[in-house]
PDB file of C-alpha atoms in Angstrom:
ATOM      1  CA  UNK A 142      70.671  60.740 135.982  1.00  0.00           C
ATOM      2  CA  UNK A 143      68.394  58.961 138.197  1.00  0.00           C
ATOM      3  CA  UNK A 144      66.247  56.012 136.952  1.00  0.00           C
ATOM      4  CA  UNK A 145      63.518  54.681 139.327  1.00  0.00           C
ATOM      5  CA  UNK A 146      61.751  51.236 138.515  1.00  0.00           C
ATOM      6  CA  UNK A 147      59.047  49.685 140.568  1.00  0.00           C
ATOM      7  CA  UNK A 148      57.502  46.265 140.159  1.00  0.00           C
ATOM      8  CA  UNK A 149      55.006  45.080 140.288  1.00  0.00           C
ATOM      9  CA  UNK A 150      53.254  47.332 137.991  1.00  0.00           C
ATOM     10  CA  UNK A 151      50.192  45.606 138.084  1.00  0.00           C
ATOM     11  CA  UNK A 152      48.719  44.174 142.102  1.00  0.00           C
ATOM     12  CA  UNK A 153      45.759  41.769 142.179  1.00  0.00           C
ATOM     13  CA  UNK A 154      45.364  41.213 145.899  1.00  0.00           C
ATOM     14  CA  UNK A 155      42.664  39.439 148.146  1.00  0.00           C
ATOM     15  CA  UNK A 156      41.833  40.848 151.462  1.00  0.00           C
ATOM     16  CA  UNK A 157      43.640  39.944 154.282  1.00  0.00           C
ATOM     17  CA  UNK A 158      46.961  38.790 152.319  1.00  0.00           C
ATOM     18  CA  UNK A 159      50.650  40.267 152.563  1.00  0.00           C
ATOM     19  CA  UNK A 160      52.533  41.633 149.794  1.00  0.00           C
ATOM     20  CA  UNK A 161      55.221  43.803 148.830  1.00  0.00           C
ATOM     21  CA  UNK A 162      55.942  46.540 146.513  1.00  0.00           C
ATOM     22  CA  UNK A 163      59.827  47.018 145.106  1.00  0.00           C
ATOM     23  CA  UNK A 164      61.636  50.193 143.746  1.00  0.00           C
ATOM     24  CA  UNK A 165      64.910  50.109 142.659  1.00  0.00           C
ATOM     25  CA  UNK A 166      66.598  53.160 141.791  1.00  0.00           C
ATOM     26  CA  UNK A 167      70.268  53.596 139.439  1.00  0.00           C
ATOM     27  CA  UNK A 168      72.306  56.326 141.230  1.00  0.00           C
ATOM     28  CA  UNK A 169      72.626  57.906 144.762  1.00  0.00           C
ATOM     29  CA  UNK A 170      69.241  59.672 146.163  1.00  0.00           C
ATOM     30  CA  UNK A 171      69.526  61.971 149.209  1.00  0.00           C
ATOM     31  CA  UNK A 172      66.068  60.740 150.030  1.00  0.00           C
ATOM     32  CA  UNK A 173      63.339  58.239 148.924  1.00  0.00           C
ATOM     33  CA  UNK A 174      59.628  59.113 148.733  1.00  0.00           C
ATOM     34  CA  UNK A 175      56.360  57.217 148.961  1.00  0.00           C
ATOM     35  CA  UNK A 176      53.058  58.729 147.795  1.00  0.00           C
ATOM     36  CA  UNK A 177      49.914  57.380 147.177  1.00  0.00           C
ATOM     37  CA  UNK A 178      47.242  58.577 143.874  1.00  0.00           C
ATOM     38  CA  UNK A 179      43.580  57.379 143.977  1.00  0.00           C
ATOM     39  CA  UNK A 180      42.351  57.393 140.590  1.00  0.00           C
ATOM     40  CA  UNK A 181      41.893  60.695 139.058  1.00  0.00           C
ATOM     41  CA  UNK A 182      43.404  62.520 142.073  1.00  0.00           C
ATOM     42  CA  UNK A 183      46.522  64.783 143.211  1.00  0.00           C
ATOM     43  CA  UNK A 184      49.396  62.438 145.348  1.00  0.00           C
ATOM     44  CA  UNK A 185      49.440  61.625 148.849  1.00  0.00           C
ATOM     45  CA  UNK A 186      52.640  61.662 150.508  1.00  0.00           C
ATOM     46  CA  UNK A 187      53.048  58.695 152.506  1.00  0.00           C
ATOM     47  CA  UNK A 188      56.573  58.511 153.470  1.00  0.00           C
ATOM     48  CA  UNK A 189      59.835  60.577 153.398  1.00  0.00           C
ATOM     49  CA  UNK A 190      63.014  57.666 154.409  1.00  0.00           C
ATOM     50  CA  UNK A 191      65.486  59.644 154.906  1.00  0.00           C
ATOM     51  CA  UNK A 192      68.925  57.255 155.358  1.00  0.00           C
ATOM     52  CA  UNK A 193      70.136  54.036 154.912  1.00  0.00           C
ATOM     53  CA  UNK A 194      68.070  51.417 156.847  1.00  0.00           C
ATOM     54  CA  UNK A 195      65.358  53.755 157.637  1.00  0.00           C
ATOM     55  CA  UNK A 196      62.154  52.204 158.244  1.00  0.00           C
ATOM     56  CA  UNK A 197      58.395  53.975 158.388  1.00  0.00           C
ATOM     57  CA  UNK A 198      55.230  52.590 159.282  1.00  0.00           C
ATOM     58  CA  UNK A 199      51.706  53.698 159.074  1.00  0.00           C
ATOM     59  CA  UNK A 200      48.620  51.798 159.448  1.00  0.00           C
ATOM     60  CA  UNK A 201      48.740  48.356 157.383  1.00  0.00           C
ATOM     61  CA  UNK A 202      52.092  50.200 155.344  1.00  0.00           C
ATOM     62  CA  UNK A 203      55.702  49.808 155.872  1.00  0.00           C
ATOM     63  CA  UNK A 204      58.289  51.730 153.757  1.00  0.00           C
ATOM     64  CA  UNK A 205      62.159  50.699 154.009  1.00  0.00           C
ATOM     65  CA  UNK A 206      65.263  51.841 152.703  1.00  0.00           C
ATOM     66  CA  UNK A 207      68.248  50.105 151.972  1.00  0.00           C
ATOM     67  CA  UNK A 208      70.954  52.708 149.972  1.00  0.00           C
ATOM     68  CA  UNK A 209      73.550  50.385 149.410  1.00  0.00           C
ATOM     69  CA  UNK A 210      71.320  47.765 147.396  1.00  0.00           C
ATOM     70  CA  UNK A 211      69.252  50.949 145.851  1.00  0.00           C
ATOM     71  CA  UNK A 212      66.271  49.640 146.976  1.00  0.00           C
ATOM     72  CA  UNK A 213      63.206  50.430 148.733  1.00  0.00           C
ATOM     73  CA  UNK A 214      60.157  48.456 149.434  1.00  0.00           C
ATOM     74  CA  UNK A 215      56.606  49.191 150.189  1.00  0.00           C
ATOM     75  CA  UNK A 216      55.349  46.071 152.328  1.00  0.00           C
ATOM     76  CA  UNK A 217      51.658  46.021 152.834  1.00  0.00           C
ATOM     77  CA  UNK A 218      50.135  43.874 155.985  1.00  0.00           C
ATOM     78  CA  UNK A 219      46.532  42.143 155.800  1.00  0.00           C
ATOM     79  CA  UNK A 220      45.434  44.216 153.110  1.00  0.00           C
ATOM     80  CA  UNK A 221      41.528  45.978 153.291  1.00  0.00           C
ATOM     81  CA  UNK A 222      39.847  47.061 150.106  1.00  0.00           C
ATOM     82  CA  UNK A 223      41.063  50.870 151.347  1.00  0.00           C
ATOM     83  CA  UNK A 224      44.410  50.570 150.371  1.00  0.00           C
ATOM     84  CA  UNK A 225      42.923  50.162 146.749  1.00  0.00           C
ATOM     85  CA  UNK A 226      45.175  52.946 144.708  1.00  0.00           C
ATOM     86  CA  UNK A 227      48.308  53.440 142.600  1.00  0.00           C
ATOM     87  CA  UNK A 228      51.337  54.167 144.734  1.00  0.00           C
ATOM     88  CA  UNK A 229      54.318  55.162 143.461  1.00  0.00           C
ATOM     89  CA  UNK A 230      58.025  55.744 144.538  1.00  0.00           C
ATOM     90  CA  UNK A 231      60.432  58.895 143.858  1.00  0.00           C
ATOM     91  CA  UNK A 232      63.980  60.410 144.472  1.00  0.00           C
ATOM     92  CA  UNK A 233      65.544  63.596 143.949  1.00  0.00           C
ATOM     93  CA  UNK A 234      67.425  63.546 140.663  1.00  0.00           C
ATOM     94  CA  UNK A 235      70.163  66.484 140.019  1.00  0.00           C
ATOM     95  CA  UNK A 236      68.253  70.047 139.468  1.00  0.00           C
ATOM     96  CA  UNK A 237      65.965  69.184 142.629  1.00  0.00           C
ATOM     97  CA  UNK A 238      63.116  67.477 140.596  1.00  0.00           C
ATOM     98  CA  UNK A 239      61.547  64.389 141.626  1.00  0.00           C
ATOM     99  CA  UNK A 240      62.023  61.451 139.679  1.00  0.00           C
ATOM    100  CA  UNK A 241      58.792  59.245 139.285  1.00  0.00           C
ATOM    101  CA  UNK A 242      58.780  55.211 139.173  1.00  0.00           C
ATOM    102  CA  UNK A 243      55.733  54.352 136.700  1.00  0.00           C
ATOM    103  CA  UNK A 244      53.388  53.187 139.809  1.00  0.00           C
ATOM    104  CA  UNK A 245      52.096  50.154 140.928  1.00  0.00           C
ATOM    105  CA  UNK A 246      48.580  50.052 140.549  1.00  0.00           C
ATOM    106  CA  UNK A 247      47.209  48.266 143.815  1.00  0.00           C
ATOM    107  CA  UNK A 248      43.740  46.560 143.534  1.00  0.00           C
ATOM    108  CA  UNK A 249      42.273  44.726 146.671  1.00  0.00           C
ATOM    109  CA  UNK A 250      39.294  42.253 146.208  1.00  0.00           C
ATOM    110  CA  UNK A 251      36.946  42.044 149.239  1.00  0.00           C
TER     111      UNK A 251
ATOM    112  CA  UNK B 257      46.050  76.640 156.178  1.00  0.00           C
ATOM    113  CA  UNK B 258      45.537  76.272 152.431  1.00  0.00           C
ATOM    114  CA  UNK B 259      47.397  73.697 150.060  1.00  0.00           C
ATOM    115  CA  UNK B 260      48.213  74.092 146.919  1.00  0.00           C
ATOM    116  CA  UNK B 261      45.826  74.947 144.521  1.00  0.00           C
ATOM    117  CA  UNK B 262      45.196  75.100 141.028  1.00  0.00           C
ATOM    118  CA  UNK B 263      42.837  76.077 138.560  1.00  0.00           C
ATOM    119  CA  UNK B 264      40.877  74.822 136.446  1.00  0.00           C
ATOM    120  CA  UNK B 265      40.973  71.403 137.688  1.00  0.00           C
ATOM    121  CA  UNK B 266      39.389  70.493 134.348  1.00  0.00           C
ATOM    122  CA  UNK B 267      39.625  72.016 130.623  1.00  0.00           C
ATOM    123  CA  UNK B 268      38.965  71.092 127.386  1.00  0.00           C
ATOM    124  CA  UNK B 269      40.725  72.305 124.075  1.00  0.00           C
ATOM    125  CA  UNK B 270      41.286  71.881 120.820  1.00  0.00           C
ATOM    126  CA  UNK B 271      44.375  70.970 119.053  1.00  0.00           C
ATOM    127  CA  UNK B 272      46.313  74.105 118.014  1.00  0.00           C
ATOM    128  CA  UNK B 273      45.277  76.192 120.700  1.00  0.00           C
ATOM    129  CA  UNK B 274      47.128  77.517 123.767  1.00  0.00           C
ATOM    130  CA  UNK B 275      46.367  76.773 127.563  1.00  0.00           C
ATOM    131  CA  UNK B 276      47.378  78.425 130.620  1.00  0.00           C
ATOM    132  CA  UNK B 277      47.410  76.796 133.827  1.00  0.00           C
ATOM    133  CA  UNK B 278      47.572  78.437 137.513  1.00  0.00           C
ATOM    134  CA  UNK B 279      48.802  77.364 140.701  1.00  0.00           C
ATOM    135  CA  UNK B 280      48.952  79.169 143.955  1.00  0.00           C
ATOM    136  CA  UNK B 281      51.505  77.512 146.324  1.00  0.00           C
ATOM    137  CA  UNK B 282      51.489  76.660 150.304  1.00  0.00           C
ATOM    138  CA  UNK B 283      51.537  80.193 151.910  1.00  0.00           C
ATOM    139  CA  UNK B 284      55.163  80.588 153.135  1.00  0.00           C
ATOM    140  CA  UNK B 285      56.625  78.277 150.136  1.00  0.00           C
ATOM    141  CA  UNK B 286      59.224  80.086 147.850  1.00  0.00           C
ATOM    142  CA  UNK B 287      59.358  77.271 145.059  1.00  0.00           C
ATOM    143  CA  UNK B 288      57.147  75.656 142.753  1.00  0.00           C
ATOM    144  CA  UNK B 289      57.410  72.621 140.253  1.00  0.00           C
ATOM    145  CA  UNK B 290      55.085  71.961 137.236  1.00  0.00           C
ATOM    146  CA  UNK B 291      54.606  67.508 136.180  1.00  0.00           C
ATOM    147  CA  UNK B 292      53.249  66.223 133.706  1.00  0.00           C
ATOM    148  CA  UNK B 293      51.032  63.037 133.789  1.00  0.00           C
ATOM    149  CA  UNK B 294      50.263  61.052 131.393  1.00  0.00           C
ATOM    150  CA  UNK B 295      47.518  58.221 132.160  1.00  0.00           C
ATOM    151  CA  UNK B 296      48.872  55.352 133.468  1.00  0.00           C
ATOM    152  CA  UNK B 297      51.948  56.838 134.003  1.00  0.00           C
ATOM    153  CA  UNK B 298      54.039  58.155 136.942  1.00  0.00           C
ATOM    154  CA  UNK B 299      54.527  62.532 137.074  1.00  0.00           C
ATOM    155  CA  UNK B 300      57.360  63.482 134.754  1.00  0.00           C
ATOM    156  CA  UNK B 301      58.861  67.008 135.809  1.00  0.00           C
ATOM    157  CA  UNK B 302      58.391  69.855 133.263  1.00  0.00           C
ATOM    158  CA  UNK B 303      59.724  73.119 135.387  1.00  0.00           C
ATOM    159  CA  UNK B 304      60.815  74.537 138.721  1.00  0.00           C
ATOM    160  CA  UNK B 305      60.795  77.862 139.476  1.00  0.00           C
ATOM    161  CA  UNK B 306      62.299  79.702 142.779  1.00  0.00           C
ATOM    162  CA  UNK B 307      61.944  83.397 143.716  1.00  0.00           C
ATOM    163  CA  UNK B 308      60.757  83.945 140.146  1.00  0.00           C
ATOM    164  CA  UNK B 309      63.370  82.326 138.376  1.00  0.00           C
ATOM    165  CA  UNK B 310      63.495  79.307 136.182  1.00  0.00           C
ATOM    166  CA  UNK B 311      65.825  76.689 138.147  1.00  0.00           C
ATOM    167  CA  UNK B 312      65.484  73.583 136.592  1.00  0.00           C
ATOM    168  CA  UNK B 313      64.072  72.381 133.131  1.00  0.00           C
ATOM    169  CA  UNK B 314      62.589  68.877 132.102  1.00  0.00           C
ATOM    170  CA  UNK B 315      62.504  67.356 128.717  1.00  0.00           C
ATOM    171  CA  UNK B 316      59.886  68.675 127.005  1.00  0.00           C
ATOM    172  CA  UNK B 317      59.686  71.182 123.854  1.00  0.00           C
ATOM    173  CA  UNK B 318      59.410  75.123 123.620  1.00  0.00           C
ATOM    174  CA  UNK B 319      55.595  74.553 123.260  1.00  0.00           C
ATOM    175  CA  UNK B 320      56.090  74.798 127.325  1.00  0.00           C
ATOM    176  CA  UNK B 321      56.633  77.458 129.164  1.00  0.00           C
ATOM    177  CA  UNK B 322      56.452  78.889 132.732  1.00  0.00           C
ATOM    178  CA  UNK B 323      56.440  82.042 134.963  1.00  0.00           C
ATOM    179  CA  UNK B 324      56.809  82.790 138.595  1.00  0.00           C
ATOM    180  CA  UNK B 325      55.363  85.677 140.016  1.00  0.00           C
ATOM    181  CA  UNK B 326      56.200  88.071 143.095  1.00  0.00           C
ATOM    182  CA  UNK B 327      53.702  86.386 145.279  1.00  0.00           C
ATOM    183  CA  UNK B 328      55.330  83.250 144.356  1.00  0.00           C
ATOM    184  CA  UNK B 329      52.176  81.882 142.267  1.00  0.00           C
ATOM    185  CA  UNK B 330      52.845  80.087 139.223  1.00  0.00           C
ATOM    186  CA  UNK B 331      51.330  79.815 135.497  1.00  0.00           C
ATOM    187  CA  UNK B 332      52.347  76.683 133.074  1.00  0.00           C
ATOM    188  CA  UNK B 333      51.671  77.853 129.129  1.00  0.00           C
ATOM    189  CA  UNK B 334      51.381  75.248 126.351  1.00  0.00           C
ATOM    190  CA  UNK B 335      51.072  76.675 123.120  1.00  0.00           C
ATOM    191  CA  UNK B 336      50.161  74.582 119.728  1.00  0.00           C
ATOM    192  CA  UNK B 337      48.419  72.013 121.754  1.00  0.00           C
ATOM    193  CA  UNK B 338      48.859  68.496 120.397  1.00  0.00           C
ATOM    194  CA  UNK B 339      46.399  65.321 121.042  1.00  0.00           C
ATOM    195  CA  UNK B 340      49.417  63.820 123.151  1.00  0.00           C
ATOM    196  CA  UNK B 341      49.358  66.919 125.495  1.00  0.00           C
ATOM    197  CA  UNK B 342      46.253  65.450 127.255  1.00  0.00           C
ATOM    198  CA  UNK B 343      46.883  64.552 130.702  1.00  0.00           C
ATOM    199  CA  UNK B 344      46.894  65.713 134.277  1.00  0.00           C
ATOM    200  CA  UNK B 345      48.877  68.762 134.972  1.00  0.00           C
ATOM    201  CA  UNK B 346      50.433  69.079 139.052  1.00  0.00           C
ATOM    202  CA  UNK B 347      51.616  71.218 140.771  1.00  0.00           C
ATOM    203  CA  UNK B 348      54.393  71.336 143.632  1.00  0.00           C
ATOM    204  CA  UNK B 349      55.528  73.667 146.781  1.00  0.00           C
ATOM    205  CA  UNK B 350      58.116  73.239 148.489  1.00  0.00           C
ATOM    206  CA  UNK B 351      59.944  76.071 151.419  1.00  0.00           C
ATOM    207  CA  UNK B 352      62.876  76.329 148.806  1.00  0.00           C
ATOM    208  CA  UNK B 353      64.516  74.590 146.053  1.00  0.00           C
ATOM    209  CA  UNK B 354      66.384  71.794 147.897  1.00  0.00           C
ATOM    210  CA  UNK B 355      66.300  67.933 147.916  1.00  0.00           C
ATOM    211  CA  UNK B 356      66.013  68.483 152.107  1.00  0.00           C
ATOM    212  CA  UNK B 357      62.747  70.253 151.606  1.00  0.00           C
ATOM    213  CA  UNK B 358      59.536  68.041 150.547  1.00  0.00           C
ATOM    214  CA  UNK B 359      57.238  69.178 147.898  1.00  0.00           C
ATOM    215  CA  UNK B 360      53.534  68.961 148.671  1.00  0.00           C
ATOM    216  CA  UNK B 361      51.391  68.647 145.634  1.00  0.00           C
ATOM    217  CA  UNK B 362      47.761  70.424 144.111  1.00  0.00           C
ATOM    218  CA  UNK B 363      44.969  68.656 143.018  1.00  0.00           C
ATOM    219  CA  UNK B 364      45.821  68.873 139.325  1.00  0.00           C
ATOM    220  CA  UNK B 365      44.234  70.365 136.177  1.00  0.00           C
ATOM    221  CA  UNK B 366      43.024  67.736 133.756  1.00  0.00           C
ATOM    222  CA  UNK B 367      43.770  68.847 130.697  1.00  0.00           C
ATOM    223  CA  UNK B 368      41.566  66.938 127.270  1.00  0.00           C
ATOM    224  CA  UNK B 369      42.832  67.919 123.667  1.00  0.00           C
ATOM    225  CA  UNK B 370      40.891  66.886 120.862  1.00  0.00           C
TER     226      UNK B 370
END
């Protein structure tokens, strides 16, 4: 059964800093997903990596993938107040349901 | 084109009673997936359902419960509502069920118990 853990849970960030969010999963996942929740909304689908060494980038986010270490990472570049949200990481576990991390809850201070 | 969409997007009820939640998937999508979410916590999967059948189960009690109907639209039931019920309800479509096919998600139906 897949497990998915992200950390930080928590992300206090100024403006204009780097940082990066980890998820580390237990078993083989055909795919890894990204999505993004503002605070009392639906999820945002950021990114879909697809294979080992995959790497996506949008805007200030990059999402890679790296199978063999289970492990993907959400790297964030000169952060703006924007990117303010939870985000949160998922596979597919057996019976084709996504498996949730608990979210990292990303707060950016002008 | 239309996403997903549910209603209501917010109820209230009272412990003991029964709720029934709607969701209309992506036109085109065969398969849809019910999560539960508690606050401050990350979507845990309750059902999936595919061409009107139940395909996949998550771990929570008989209180829950789920149809699919021809038009592929989809209703989640909780009956004997507990306090711990409370949270936001999604939604998922997806073309079929299959970990190749990406499931786009509704806006949610916040669901209070007291």
């Amino acid at each position: 059964e897949l497990k998915v853990e992200q950390n930080p849970l928590f992300l206090s960030m100024q403006e204009g800093k780097n940082y990066t969010i980890y998820c580390n999963y237990s078993t083989t996942s055909d795919r890894l997903y990204w999505y993004r929740q503002d605070p009392g909304k639906s999820l945002e689908s950021l990114f879909v990596l697809l294979s080992n060494g995959a790497v996506k980038q949008e805007g200030r986010l990059m999402a890679s993938l790296d199978t063999k270490a289970r492990l993907s990472t959400l790297h964030i570049t000169a952060a703006v107040h924007d990117l303010s949200a939870t985000y949160f990481c998922a596979g597919y576990n057996a019976g084709n349901m996504l498996t949730f991390g608990g979210g990292t809850r990303l707060m950016v201070k002008p | 084109d239309a996403g997903v969409t549910q209603s209501p997007t917010h109820l209230i009820k009272t412990r003991g009673q029964q709720v029934t939640l709607r969701c209309s998937p992506i036109s085109g999508h065969k398969s849809v997936s019910w999560y539960q979410q508690v606050l401050g916590q990350g979507p845990q999967f309750i059902f999936q359902y595919y061409e009107k059948e139940e395909r996949g189960r998550g771990n929570f009690p008989d209180r829950f419960s789920a149809r699919q109907f021809p038009n592929y639209s989809s209703e989640l039931n909780v009956n004997a509502l507990l306090l711990g019920d409370s949270a936001l309800y999604l939604c998922a479509s997806s073309l079929f069920v299959s970990q190749r096919t990406e499931a786009f998600f509704g806006q949610g139906t916040r669901l209070t118990v007291v």
